[in-house]
CSV table of C-alpha atoms and ligand atoms in Angstrom, one decimal:
chain,number,residue,atom,x,y,z
A,1366,MET,CA,0.0,0.0,0.0
A,1367,SER,CA,1.5,3.3,-1.0
A,1368,MET,CA,0.7,6.9,-0.3
A,1369,LEU,CA,3.4,8.4,-2.6
A,1370,HIS,CA,2.6,11.6,-4.5
A,1371,GLN,CA,-0.4,12.4,-2.3
A,1372,PRO,CA,-0.6,15.8,-0.6
A,1373,PRO,CA,-0.1,15.6,3.2
A,1374,LEU,CA,-3.3,15.1,5.1
A,1375,LEU,CA,-4.4,17.3,8.0
A,1376,ILE,CA,-5.5,14.9,10.7
A,1377,LEU,CA,-6.9,15.2,14.2
A,1378,GLY,CA,-5.7,12.3,16.4
A,1379,ILE,CA,-7.4,11.2,19.7
A,1380,GLU,CA,-5.9,8.8,22.2
A,1381,THR,CA,-7.6,7.7,25.5
A,1382,SER,CA,-6.5,4.0,25.8
A,1383,CYS,CA,-5.3,4.2,29.3
A,1384,ASP,CA,-4.9,7.1,31.7
A,1385,ASP,CA,-3.7,10.0,29.4
A,1386,THR,CA,-6.2,12.1,27.6
A,1387,ALA,CA,-4.5,13.2,24.3
A,1388,ALA,CA,-5.3,15.0,21.1
A,1389,ALA,CA,-3.0,16.1,18.3
A,1390,VAL,CA,-3.1,17.8,14.9
A,1391,LEU,CA,-0.7,16.6,12.3
A,1392,HIS,CA,-0.1,17.9,8.8
A,1393,GLY,CA,1.9,15.1,7.1
A,1394,ASN,CA,4.9,14.7,9.4
A,1395,ARG,CA,4.5,18.2,10.9
A,1396,ILE,CA,3.1,18.2,14.4
A,1397,LEU,CA,0.9,21.3,14.7
A,1398,ALA,CA,-0.3,20.4,18.2
A,1399,ASN,CA,0.3,17.6,20.6
A,1400,VAL,CA,-1.7,17.9,23.9
A,1401,VAL,CA,-1.5,15.3,26.7
A,1402,SER,CA,-3.5,15.7,29.9
A,1403,SER,CA,-1.9,13.3,32.4
A,1404,GLN,CA,-4.0,11.6,35.2
A,1405,ASP,CA,-0.9,10.5,37.1
A,1406,GLU,CA,-1.9,12.5,40.2
A,1407,ILE,CA,-5.3,10.9,40.2
A,1408,HIS,CA,-4.0,7.3,40.1
A,1409,SER,CA,-0.9,7.8,42.2
A,1410,PRO,CA,-2.5,7.1,45.6
A,1411,TYR,CA,-3.6,3.7,44.3
A,1412,GLY,CA,-0.2,2.8,42.9
A,1413,GLY,CA,-1.8,1.9,39.5
A,1414,VAL,CA,-4.5,3.0,37.1
A,1415,VAL,CA,-8.0,2.6,38.4
A,1416,PRO,CA,-10.2,2.0,35.3
A,1417,GLU,CA,-13.4,3.6,36.6
A,1418,LEU,CA,-11.5,6.8,37.6
A,1419,ALA,CA,-9.7,6.9,34.3
A,1420,SER,CA,-12.8,6.9,32.1
A,1421,ARG,CA,-14.5,9.5,34.3
A,1422,HIS,CA,-11.5,11.8,33.9
A,1423,HIS,CA,-11.3,11.2,30.2
A,1424,LEU,CA,-15.0,12.3,30.0
A,1425,ARG,CA,-14.1,15.5,31.9
A,1426,ASP,CA,-11.0,16.3,29.9
A,1427,ILE,CA,-11.6,15.2,26.4
A,1428,VAL,CA,-13.4,18.3,25.1
A,1429,PRO,CA,-10.9,20.8,26.5
A,1430,VAL,CA,-7.9,18.7,25.3
A,1431,ILE,CA,-9.3,18.6,21.7
A,1432,ASP,CA,-10.2,22.3,21.9
A,1433,GLN,CA,-6.7,23.1,22.9
A,1434,ALA,CA,-5.1,21.0,20.2
A,1435,LEU,CA,-7.2,22.6,17.5
A,1436,LYS,CA,-6.5,26.1,18.9
A,1437,THR,CA,-2.8,25.5,19.2
A,1438,ALA,CA,-2.7,24.2,15.6
A,1439,GLY,CA,-4.9,27.2,14.4
A,1440,VAL,CA,-7.2,24.7,12.7
A,1441,LYS,CA,-11.0,24.5,12.6
A,1442,LEU,CA,-12.8,21.1,12.5
A,1443,THR,CA,-13.9,21.8,8.9
A,1444,HIS,CA,-10.3,22.2,7.7
A,1445,LEU,CA,-9.4,18.7,8.6
A,1446,ASP,CA,-9.1,15.7,6.2
A,1447,GLY,CA,-10.0,13.1,8.8
A,1448,VAL,CA,-10.2,12.0,12.4
A,1449,ALA,CA,-8.1,9.2,13.8
A,1450,VAL,CA,-8.8,7.5,17.1
A,1451,THR,CA,-7.3,4.7,19.2
A,1452,LYS,CA,-9.7,1.7,19.0
A,1453,GLY,CA,-7.6,-0.6,21.2
A,1454,PRO,CA,-5.9,-2.3,22.9
A,1455,GLY,CA,-6.6,-0.7,26.3
A,1456,LEU,CA,-9.2,-0.1,29.0
A,1457,VAL,CA,-12.6,-0.4,27.3
A,1458,GLY,CA,-14.2,2.4,29.4
A,1459,SER,CA,-11.3,4.7,28.5
A,1460,LEU,CA,-11.2,3.8,24.8
A,1461,LEU,CA,-15.0,4.4,24.5
A,1462,VAL,CA,-14.7,8.0,25.5
A,1463,GLY,CA,-12.2,8.7,22.6
A,1464,VAL,CA,-14.0,6.5,20.1
A,1465,SER,CA,-17.4,8.2,20.8
A,1466,MET,CA,-15.9,11.6,20.7
A,1467,ALA,CA,-14.2,10.9,17.4
A,1468,LYS,CA,-17.4,9.5,15.9
A,1469,ALA,CA,-19.4,12.6,17.0
A,1470,LEU,CA,-16.8,15.0,15.6
A,1471,ALA,CA,-16.4,13.2,12.3
A,1472,ALA,CA,-20.1,12.8,11.8
A,1473,ALA,CA,-20.8,16.5,12.6
A,1474,ALA,CA,-18.1,17.8,10.2
A,1475,ASN,CA,-18.7,15.1,7.6
A,1476,LEU,CA,-15.1,13.8,7.9
A,1477,PRO,CA,-13.7,10.3,7.4
A,1478,LEU,CA,-13.1,8.3,10.6
A,1479,ILE,CA,-10.3,5.8,11.1
A,1480,GLY,CA,-9.8,3.6,14.2
A,1481,VAL,CA,-6.1,3.0,14.9
A,1482,ASN,CA,-4.4,0.2,16.8
A,1483,HIS,CA,-2.5,1.8,19.7
A,1484,LEU,CA,0.5,-0.5,19.1
A,1485,GLU,CA,0.8,0.6,15.5
A,1486,GLY,CA,0.9,4.2,16.8
A,1487,HIS,CA,3.9,3.3,19.0
A,1488,LEU,CA,5.5,1.3,16.2
A,1489,LEU,CA,5.4,4.0,13.6
A,1490,ALA,CA,6.1,6.9,16.0
A,1491,ALA,CA,9.8,7.1,15.1
A,1492,GLN,CA,8.8,7.7,11.5
A,1493,ILE,CA,7.2,11.1,12.3
A,1494,GLU,CA,10.7,12.6,13.0
A,1495,HIS,CA,13.0,10.3,11.1
A,1496,GLU,CA,13.0,8.6,7.7
A,1497,VAL,CA,13.1,5.0,9.0
A,1498,ALA,CA,13.2,2.6,6.1
A,1499,PHE,CA,11.7,-0.8,6.2
A,1500,PRO,CA,12.4,-3.5,7.3
A,1501,PHE,CA,13.2,-2.6,10.9
A,1502,LEU,CA,13.1,-4.3,14.3
A,1503,CYS,CA,10.9,-2.6,16.8
A,1504,LEU,CA,11.1,-3.2,20.5
A,1505,LEU,CA,7.8,-1.9,21.9
A,1506,VAL,CA,8.1,-1.3,25.7
A,1507,SER,CA,5.4,0.4,27.7
A,1508,GLY,CA,3.3,0.0,30.8
A,1509,GLY,CA,1.0,-2.5,29.1
A,1510,HIS,CA,3.2,-4.1,26.5
A,1511,THR,CA,6.7,-5.5,25.9
A,1512,SER,CA,6.9,-7.0,22.4
A,1513,LEU,CA,9.5,-7.4,19.7
A,1514,TYR,CA,8.3,-7.0,16.1
A,1515,VAL,CA,9.7,-7.0,12.6
A,1516,ALA,CA,8.1,-4.2,10.6
A,1517,ARG,CA,8.5,-5.1,6.9
A,1518,GLY,CA,6.3,-2.3,5.6
A,1519,ARG,CA,3.4,-0.2,6.8
A,1520,GLY,CA,0.7,-2.6,8.0
A,1521,GLU,CA,3.1,-5.6,7.7
A,1522,TYR,CA,4.2,-6.5,11.2
A,1523,GLU,CA,5.4,-9.8,12.5
A,1524,LEU,CA,5.5,-10.5,16.2
A,1525,LEU,CA,8.7,-12.2,17.3
A,1526,GLY,CA,8.1,-12.4,21.0
A,1527,ALA,CA,6.4,-10.8,23.9
A,1528,THR,CA,6.3,-10.8,27.7
A,1529,ARG,CA,4.9,-13.9,29.4
A,1530,ASP,CA,3.9,-11.9,32.5
A,1531,ASP,CA,4.5,-8.3,33.4
A,1532,ALA,CA,5.4,-5.5,30.9
A,1533,ALA,CA,8.7,-3.8,31.3
A,1534,GLY,CA,6.9,-0.6,32.4
A,1535,GLU,CA,5.0,-2.6,35.0
A,1536,ALA,CA,8.3,-4.0,36.3
A,1537,PHE,CA,9.6,-0.4,36.7
A,1538,ASP,CA,6.3,0.7,38.4
A,1539,LYS,CA,6.1,-2.2,40.8
A,1540,GLY,CA,9.8,-2.0,41.6
A,1541,ALA,CA,9.3,1.7,42.4
A,1542,LYS,CA,6.4,0.9,44.6
A,1543,MET,CA,8.4,-1.6,46.6
A,1544,LEU,CA,11.1,1.0,47.0
A,1545,GLY,CA,8.5,3.5,48.2
A,1546,LEU,CA,9.2,5.9,45.3
A,1547,GLY,CA,5.6,6.5,44.2
A,1548,TYR,CA,3.7,6.0,40.9
A,1549,PRO,CA,4.4,5.9,38.0
A,1550,GLY,CA,7.8,4.7,38.9
A,1551,GLY,CA,9.7,4.4,35.6
A,1552,ARG,CA,10.7,8.1,35.5
A,1553,VAL,CA,11.7,8.1,39.3
A,1554,ILE,CA,13.9,5.0,39.0
A,1555,ASP,CA,15.5,6.5,35.9
A,1556,GLN,CA,16.3,9.7,37.8
A,1557,LEU,CA,17.6,8.0,40.9
A,1558,ALA,CA,19.6,5.4,39.0
A,1559,ARG,CA,21.8,8.2,37.5
A,1560,THR,CA,23.7,8.5,40.8
A,1561,GLY,CA,23.6,4.7,41.6
A,1562,ASP,CA,25.9,1.8,40.9
A,1563,PRO,CA,24.2,-0.7,38.4
A,1564,THR,CA,26.6,-3.4,39.6
A,1565,ALA,CA,25.8,-3.1,43.3
A,1566,VAL,CA,23.1,-5.8,43.4
A,1567,ARG,CA,23.0,-8.7,41.0
A,1568,PHE,CA,19.4,-9.3,40.1
A,1569,PRO,CA,18.5,-12.4,37.9
A,1570,ARG,CA,18.1,-12.1,34.2
A,1571,ALA,CA,15.3,-14.4,33.2
A,1572,HIS,CA,15.4,-16.6,30.1
A,1573,VAL,CA,12.1,-18.0,28.7
A,1574,LYS,CA,12.9,-21.5,27.5
A,1575,THR,CA,10.0,-21.9,25.1
A,1576,GLY,CA,10.5,-18.6,23.2
A,1577,GLN,CA,13.9,-17.1,22.5
A,1578,TYR,CA,12.4,-13.7,21.9
A,1579,ASP,CA,9.9,-13.8,24.8
A,1580,PHE,CA,10.4,-11.8,28.0
A,1581,SER,CA,9.6,-12.4,31.7
A,1582,PHE,CA,9.8,-9.8,34.4
A,1583,SER,CA,8.1,-11.5,37.3
A,1584,GLY,CA,11.3,-13.1,38.6
A,1585,ILE,CA,13.1,-9.8,39.0
A,1586,LYS,CA,10.2,-8.4,40.9
A,1587,THR,CA,10.3,-11.3,43.4
A,1588,ALA,CA,14.1,-11.0,43.6
A,1589,LEU,CA,13.7,-7.3,44.6
A,1590,ARG,CA,11.0,-8.1,47.2
A,1591,GLN,CA,13.3,-10.8,48.7
A,1592,PHE,CA,16.3,-8.5,48.6
A,1593,LEU,CA,14.4,-5.8,50.5
A,1594,HIS,CA,13.0,-8.3,53.0
A,1595,THR,CA,16.4,-9.8,53.8
A,1596,GLN,CA,18.4,-6.6,53.9
A,1597,GLY,CA,17.6,-3.9,56.4
A,1598,ALA,CA,16.5,-0.5,54.8
A,1599,SER,CA,19.8,1.0,56.0
A,1600,ALA,CA,22.0,-1.7,54.4
A,1601,TYR,CA,21.9,-0.2,50.9
A,1602,ARG,CA,21.6,3.0,49.0
A,1603,VAL,CA,18.3,3.2,47.2
A,1604,GLU,CA,20.1,4.7,44.2
A,1605,ASP,CA,22.2,1.6,43.9
A,1606,VAL,CA,19.2,-0.8,44.1
A,1607,ALA,CA,17.3,1.3,41.6
A,1608,ALA,CA,20.3,1.3,39.2
A,1609,SER,CA,20.8,-2.4,39.6
A,1610,TYR,CA,17.1,-3.2,39.1
A,1611,GLN,CA,16.9,-1.0,36.0
A,1612,GLU,CA,20.1,-2.5,34.6
A,1613,ALA,CA,18.6,-6.0,34.8
A,1614,ILE,CA,15.5,-4.9,33.0
A,1615,ILE,CA,17.5,-3.2,30.3
A,1616,ASP,CA,19.9,-6.2,29.9
A,1617,MET,CA,16.8,-8.5,29.3
A,1618,LEU,CA,15.4,-6.1,26.7
A,1619,LEU,CA,18.6,-5.5,24.8
A,1620,GLU,CA,19.6,-9.2,24.8
A,1621,ARG,CA,16.4,-10.2,22.9
A,1622,LEU,CA,16.7,-7.2,20.5
A,1623,LEU,CA,20.3,-7.9,19.7
A,1624,LEU,CA,19.6,-11.6,19.3
A,1625,ALA,CA,17.0,-10.7,16.6
A,1626,VAL,CA,19.5,-8.4,14.9
A,1627,ARG,CA,22.0,-11.3,14.7
A,1628,HIS,CA,19.5,-13.9,13.6
A,1629,LEU,CA,17.5,-11.9,11.2
A,1630,HIS,CA,20.3,-9.8,9.8
A,1631,ILE,CA,18.2,-6.6,10.2
A,1632,ARG,CA,20.4,-3.8,11.3
A,1633,ARG,CA,17.8,-1.1,11.7
A,1634,VAL,CA,16.2,-0.9,15.1
A,1635,VAL,CA,13.5,1.2,16.7
A,1636,VAL,CA,12.6,1.4,20.4
A,1637,SER,CA,9.3,2.9,21.2
A,1638,GLY,CA,6.7,3.1,24.0
A,1639,GLY,CA,6.8,4.8,27.5
A,1640,VAL,CA,9.9,2.8,28.7
A,1641,SER,CA,11.9,4.0,25.7
A,1642,ALA,CA,12.0,7.3,27.5
A,1643,ASN,CA,14.4,5.7,29.9
A,1644,SER,CA,17.7,7.5,29.7
A,1645,ARG,CA,19.9,4.5,30.5
A,1646,LEU,CA,18.1,2.3,27.9
A,1647,ARG,CA,18.6,5.1,25.3
A,1648,TRP,CA,22.3,5.4,26.2
A,1649,ARG,CA,22.9,1.6,26.2
A,1650,LEU,CA,21.1,1.3,22.9
A,1651,ARG,CA,23.1,4.1,21.3
A,1652,ALA,CA,26.3,2.5,22.5
A,1653,ALA,CA,25.3,-0.9,21.2
A,1654,GLY,CA,24.4,0.7,17.9
A,1655,GLU,CA,27.7,2.3,17.6
A,1656,GLU,CA,29.6,-0.8,18.5
A,1657,LEU,CA,27.7,-3.1,16.1
A,1658,GLY,CA,27.1,-0.5,13.4
A,1659,LEU,CA,23.3,-0.4,13.7
A,1660,GLU,CA,20.9,2.3,12.6
A,1661,VAL,CA,19.1,3.1,15.9
A,1662,TYR,CA,16.0,5.2,16.1
A,1663,MET,CA,14.2,6.4,19.2
A,1664,PRO,CA,11.3,8.9,19.2
A,1665,SER,CA,11.7,12.1,21.1
A,1666,LEU,CA,10.4,11.8,24.7
A,1667,LYS,CA,7.0,13.3,23.9
A,1668,LEU,CA,6.4,10.7,21.3
A,1669,CYS,CA,7.6,7.8,23.4
A,1670,THR,CA,4.9,7.9,26.1
A,1671,ASP,CA,1.2,7.8,25.1
A,1672,ASN,CA,0.3,10.6,22.8
A,1673,ALA,CA,-2.2,11.3,20.0
A,1674,ALA,CA,0.4,12.5,17.4
A,1675,MET,CA,1.4,8.9,16.8
A,1676,ILE,CA,-2.3,7.9,16.4
A,1677,ALA,CA,-2.9,10.8,13.9
A,1678,PHE,CA,0.2,9.6,12.0
A,1679,ALA,CA,-0.7,6.0,11.8
A,1680,GLY,CA,-4.3,6.9,10.9
A,1681,ALA,CA,-3.2,9.3,8.2
A,1682,TRP,CA,-1.4,6.7,6.1
A,1683,ARG,CA,-4.4,4.3,6.4
A,1684,LEU,CA,-6.8,7.1,5.3
A,1685,ALA,CA,-4.4,7.9,2.5
A,1686,CYS,CA,-4.7,4.3,1.4
A,1687,GLY,CA,-8.4,4.7,1.3
A,1688,GLN,CA,-9.3,2.9,4.5
A,1689,ARG,CA,-12.2,4.1,6.6
A,1690,SER,CA,-13.9,2.9,9.8
A,1691,SER,CA,-17.6,2.6,9.8
A,1692,TRP,CA,-19.9,4.5,12.2
A,1693,ASP,CA,-20.2,1.4,14.3
A,1694,LEU,CA,-16.5,1.4,15.2
A,1695,GLY,CA,-16.1,-0.1,18.6
A,1696,ALA,CA,-13.5,-0.2,21.4
A,1697,PHE,CA,-11.4,-3.4,21.8
A,1698,ALA,CA,-9.7,-4.3,25.1
A,1699,THR,CA,-7.4,-6.7,23.4
A,1700,LEU,CA,-6.2,-6.2,19.8
A,1701,ARG,CA,-3.2,-7.7,18.1
A,1702,LEU,CA,-1.1,-5.9,15.6
B,56,LIG,O1,3.5,4.1,26.6
B,56,LIG,P1,3.1,4.5,27.9
B,56,LIG,O2,3.0,6.0,28.2
B,56,LIG,O3,1.7,3.9,28.3
B,56,LIG,C1,1.3,2.6,28.0
B,56,LIG,O4,0.8,2.4,26.8
B,56,LIG,O5,1.5,1.7,28.8
B,56,LIG,O6,4.1,3.8,29.0
B,56,LIG,C2,3.9,4.1,30.4
B,56,LIG,C3,5.0,3.3,31.1
B,56,LIG,C4,4.9,3.3,32.6
B,56,LIG,O7,5.1,2.0,33.1
B,56,LIG,C5,6.1,4.2,33.0
B,56,LIG,O8,6.6,3.9,34.3
B,56,LIG,C6,7.1,3.9,31.9
B,56,LIG,O9,6.3,3.8,30.8
B,56,LIG,N1,8.1,5.0,31.8
B,56,LIG,C7,9.4,4.8,32.1
B,56,LIG,C8,10.0,6.1,31.9
B,56,LIG,N2,9.1,7.0,31.5
B,56,LIG,C9,7.9,6.3,31.5
B,56,LIG,N3,10.1,3.7,32.4
B,56,LIG,C10,11.4,3.8,32.6
B,56,LIG,N4,12.1,5.0,32.5
B,56,LIG,C11,11.4,6.1,32.1
B,56,LIG,N5,12.1,7.3,32.0
B,57,LIG,ZN1,1.2,3.1,24.9
């Protein structure tokens, strides 16, 4: 499917799959607006996303967030070429807010509607800023997903492996909770680890026997719990534990990715999703890329974590290919790529 020689489309993207309410306006690769309203403070006391609270806050925030995106972009609804919205995977109550709003706006302004797979948004996000040629390997690491794909073309994705239990982001968040660092914990661990020693504690690196590209993060969580239980709180520096825990997660991620590079002879790699905002992962990946002569792409931080620009971008090429969603577009809790 090709969209060569077509003028760039002006697309409104809407994303409400989890706990961020997001809207963006894209004109081709140009991001005219990228608004994200975070619910971190709302879910923080519970140490995780509470679905009922998430959908209620999406309902409250969705109109102002879309309004702000259109205003920032200086665009009226009637100027748009289409509306793209995340249809899944995610929390159904959250997704429904975005899908319903997208349908209402598209119907009111007589615009084409396209439902987008959230994972495709993450997978293509690096292409908004960089010319990333196909094929490439994509490590998608977020709070809900940890999967390794080969992207052979737009819409042509092959899943090599995925996590058998927790996602990498969950491992960060649960580790941070055990260390009493608050929620969401990925960013806090990242920050603390900068002044910690990653070799201070040796956490286990799990291997999944049945799938060479599969991941498992439940063991490291248990190892951290046991470590904290057996050592007194004063026996270690929290920075060192954070750095060691983070290093084990990164080792497991990079090991699979580099195994795929070797086996499949694909030397172009993309890392995307919330965890790809991790500064140590970015540094290690750059270093590995330089050492092995790989082309490495990572979206800028605003495009790593959940955002609607990536949804607008993935939706735009599908619309350009002539695809449309019907007015009975639904929300899907589970959706493969
Ligand atoms: O992609 P995302 O915003 O939402 C999902 O689709 O899940 O990813 C959120 C996840 C959270 O688990 C968060 O802790 C993690 O990404 N994260 C990080 C960093 N920033 C966000 N993990 C490690 N280091 C970071 N700097
Ligand atoms: Zn995501």
